[in-house]
Short mmCIF file of C-alpha atoms in Angstrom, two decimals:
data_model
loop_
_atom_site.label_atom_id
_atom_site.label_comp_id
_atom_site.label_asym_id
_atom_site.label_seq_id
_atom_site.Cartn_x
_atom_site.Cartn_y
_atom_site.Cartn_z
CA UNK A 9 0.00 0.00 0.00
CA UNK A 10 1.20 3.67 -0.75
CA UNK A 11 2.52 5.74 1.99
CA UNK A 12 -0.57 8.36 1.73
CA UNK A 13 -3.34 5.79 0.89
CA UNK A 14 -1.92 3.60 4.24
CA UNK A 15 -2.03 6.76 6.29
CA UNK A 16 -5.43 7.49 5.16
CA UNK A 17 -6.35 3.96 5.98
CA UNK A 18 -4.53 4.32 9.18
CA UNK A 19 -6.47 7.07 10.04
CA UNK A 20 -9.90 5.81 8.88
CA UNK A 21 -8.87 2.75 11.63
CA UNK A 22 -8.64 5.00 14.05
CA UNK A 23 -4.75 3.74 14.54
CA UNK A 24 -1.95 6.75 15.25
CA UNK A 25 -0.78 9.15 12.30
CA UNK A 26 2.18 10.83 12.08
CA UNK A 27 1.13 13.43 15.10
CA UNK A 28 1.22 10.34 17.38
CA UNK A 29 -2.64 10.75 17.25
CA UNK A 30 -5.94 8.45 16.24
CA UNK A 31 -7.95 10.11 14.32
CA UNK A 32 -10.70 9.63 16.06
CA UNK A 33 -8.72 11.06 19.08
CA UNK A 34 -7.74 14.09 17.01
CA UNK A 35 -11.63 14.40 15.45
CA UNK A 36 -12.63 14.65 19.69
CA UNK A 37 -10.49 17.83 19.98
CA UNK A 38 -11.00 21.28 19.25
CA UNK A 39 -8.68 23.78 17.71
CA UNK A 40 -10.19 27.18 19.00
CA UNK A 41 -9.96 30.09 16.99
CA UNK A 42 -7.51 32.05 19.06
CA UNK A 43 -5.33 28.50 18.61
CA UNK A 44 -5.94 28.61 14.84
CA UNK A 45 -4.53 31.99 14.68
CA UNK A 46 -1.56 31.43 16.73
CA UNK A 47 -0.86 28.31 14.32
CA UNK A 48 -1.53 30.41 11.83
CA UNK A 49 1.21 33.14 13.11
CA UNK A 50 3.92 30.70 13.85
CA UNK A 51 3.05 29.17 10.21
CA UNK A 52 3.94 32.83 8.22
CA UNK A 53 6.18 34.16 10.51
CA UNK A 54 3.81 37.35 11.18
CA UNK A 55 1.84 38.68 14.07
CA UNK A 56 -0.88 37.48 15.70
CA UNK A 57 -2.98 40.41 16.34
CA UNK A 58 -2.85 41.23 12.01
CA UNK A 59 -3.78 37.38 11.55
CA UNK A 60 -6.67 37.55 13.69
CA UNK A 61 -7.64 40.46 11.64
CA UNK A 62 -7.45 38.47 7.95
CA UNK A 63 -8.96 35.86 9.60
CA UNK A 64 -12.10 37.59 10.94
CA UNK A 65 -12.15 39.14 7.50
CA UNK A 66 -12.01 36.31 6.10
CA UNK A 67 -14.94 34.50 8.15
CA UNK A 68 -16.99 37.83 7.66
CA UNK A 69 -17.13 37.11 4.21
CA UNK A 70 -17.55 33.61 3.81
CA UNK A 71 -20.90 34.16 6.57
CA UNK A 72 -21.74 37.64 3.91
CA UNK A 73 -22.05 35.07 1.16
CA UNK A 74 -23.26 32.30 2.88
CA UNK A 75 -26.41 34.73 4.24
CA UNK A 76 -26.74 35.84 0.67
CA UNK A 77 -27.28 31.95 -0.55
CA UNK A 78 -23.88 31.98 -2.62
CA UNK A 79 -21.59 29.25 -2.02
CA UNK A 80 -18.01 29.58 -1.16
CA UNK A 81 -15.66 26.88 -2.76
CA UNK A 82 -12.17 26.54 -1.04
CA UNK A 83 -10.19 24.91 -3.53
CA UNK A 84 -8.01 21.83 -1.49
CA UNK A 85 -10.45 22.38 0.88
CA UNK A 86 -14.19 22.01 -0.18
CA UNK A 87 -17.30 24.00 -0.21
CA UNK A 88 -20.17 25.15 1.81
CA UNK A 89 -23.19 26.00 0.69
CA UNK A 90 -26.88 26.41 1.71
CA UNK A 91 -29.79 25.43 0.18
CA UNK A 92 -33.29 26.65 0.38
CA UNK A 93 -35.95 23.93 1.67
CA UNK A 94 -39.95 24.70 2.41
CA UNK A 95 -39.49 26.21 5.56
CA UNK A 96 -35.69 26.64 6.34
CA UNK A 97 -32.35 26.91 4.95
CA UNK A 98 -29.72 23.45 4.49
CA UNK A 99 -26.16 24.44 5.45
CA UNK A 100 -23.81 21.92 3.18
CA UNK A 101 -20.31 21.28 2.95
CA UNK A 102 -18.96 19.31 0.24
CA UNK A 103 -14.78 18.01 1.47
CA UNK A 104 -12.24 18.31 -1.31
CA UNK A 105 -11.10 14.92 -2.73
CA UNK A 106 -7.89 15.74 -0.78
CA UNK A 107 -9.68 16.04 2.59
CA UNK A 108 -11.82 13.16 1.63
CA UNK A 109 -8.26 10.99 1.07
CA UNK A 110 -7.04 11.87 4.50
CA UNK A 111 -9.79 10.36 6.04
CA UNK A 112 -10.08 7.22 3.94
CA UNK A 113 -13.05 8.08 1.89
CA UNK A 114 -13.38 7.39 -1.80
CA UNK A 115 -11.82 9.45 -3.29
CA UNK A 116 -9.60 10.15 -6.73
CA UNK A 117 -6.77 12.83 -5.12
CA UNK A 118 -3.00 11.36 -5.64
CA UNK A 119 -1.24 14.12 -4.09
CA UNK A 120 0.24 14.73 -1.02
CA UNK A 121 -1.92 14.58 2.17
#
């Protein structure tokens, strides 16, 4: 088996990936958005307090289009949508084929997970 198709299967078993974590140990925890931007921080080498600020801007929008029944497609990522039923609104999100590999799902992505 491939080295990214046996993670994903790893991980799908629930057995430890490279973090020294199951995934269905890492799918219990949380990564809180002041954690996020931190990771975020460390990741580009810039400030927290500006990150926080993209990424509030950033959620601002993706709620703006969200409310205004657009969809917002994340490439590598997926997308979310809503969709309008009788009496309410369906939030949606569609994973990336590269999300849906790191979790064992069908999927056709060959690239790095």
């Amino acid at each position: 088996m491939r080295g990214t198709a046996r993670h994903a299967a790893d991980a799908a078993a629930g057995q430890a990936t490279p973090s020294g974590r199951s995934a269905i140990a890492s799918m219990a925890e949380r990564v809180v958005k002041p954690e996020l931007v931190g990771r975020v921080a460390r990741r580009l080498d810039r400030d927290g307090e500006t990150v926080a600020e993209v990424v509030d801007g950033f959620l601002d929008e993706v709620y703006a289009a969200l409310k205004g029944g657009d969809s917002v497609s994340l490439r590598g990522f997926g997308s979310f949508y809503v969709r309008a039923e009788r009496d309410s609104w369906v939030f949606k999100f569609n994973p990336s084929q590269r999300l849906r590999a790191l979790f064992g799902w069908s999927s056709t992505y060959r690239g790095p997970l």
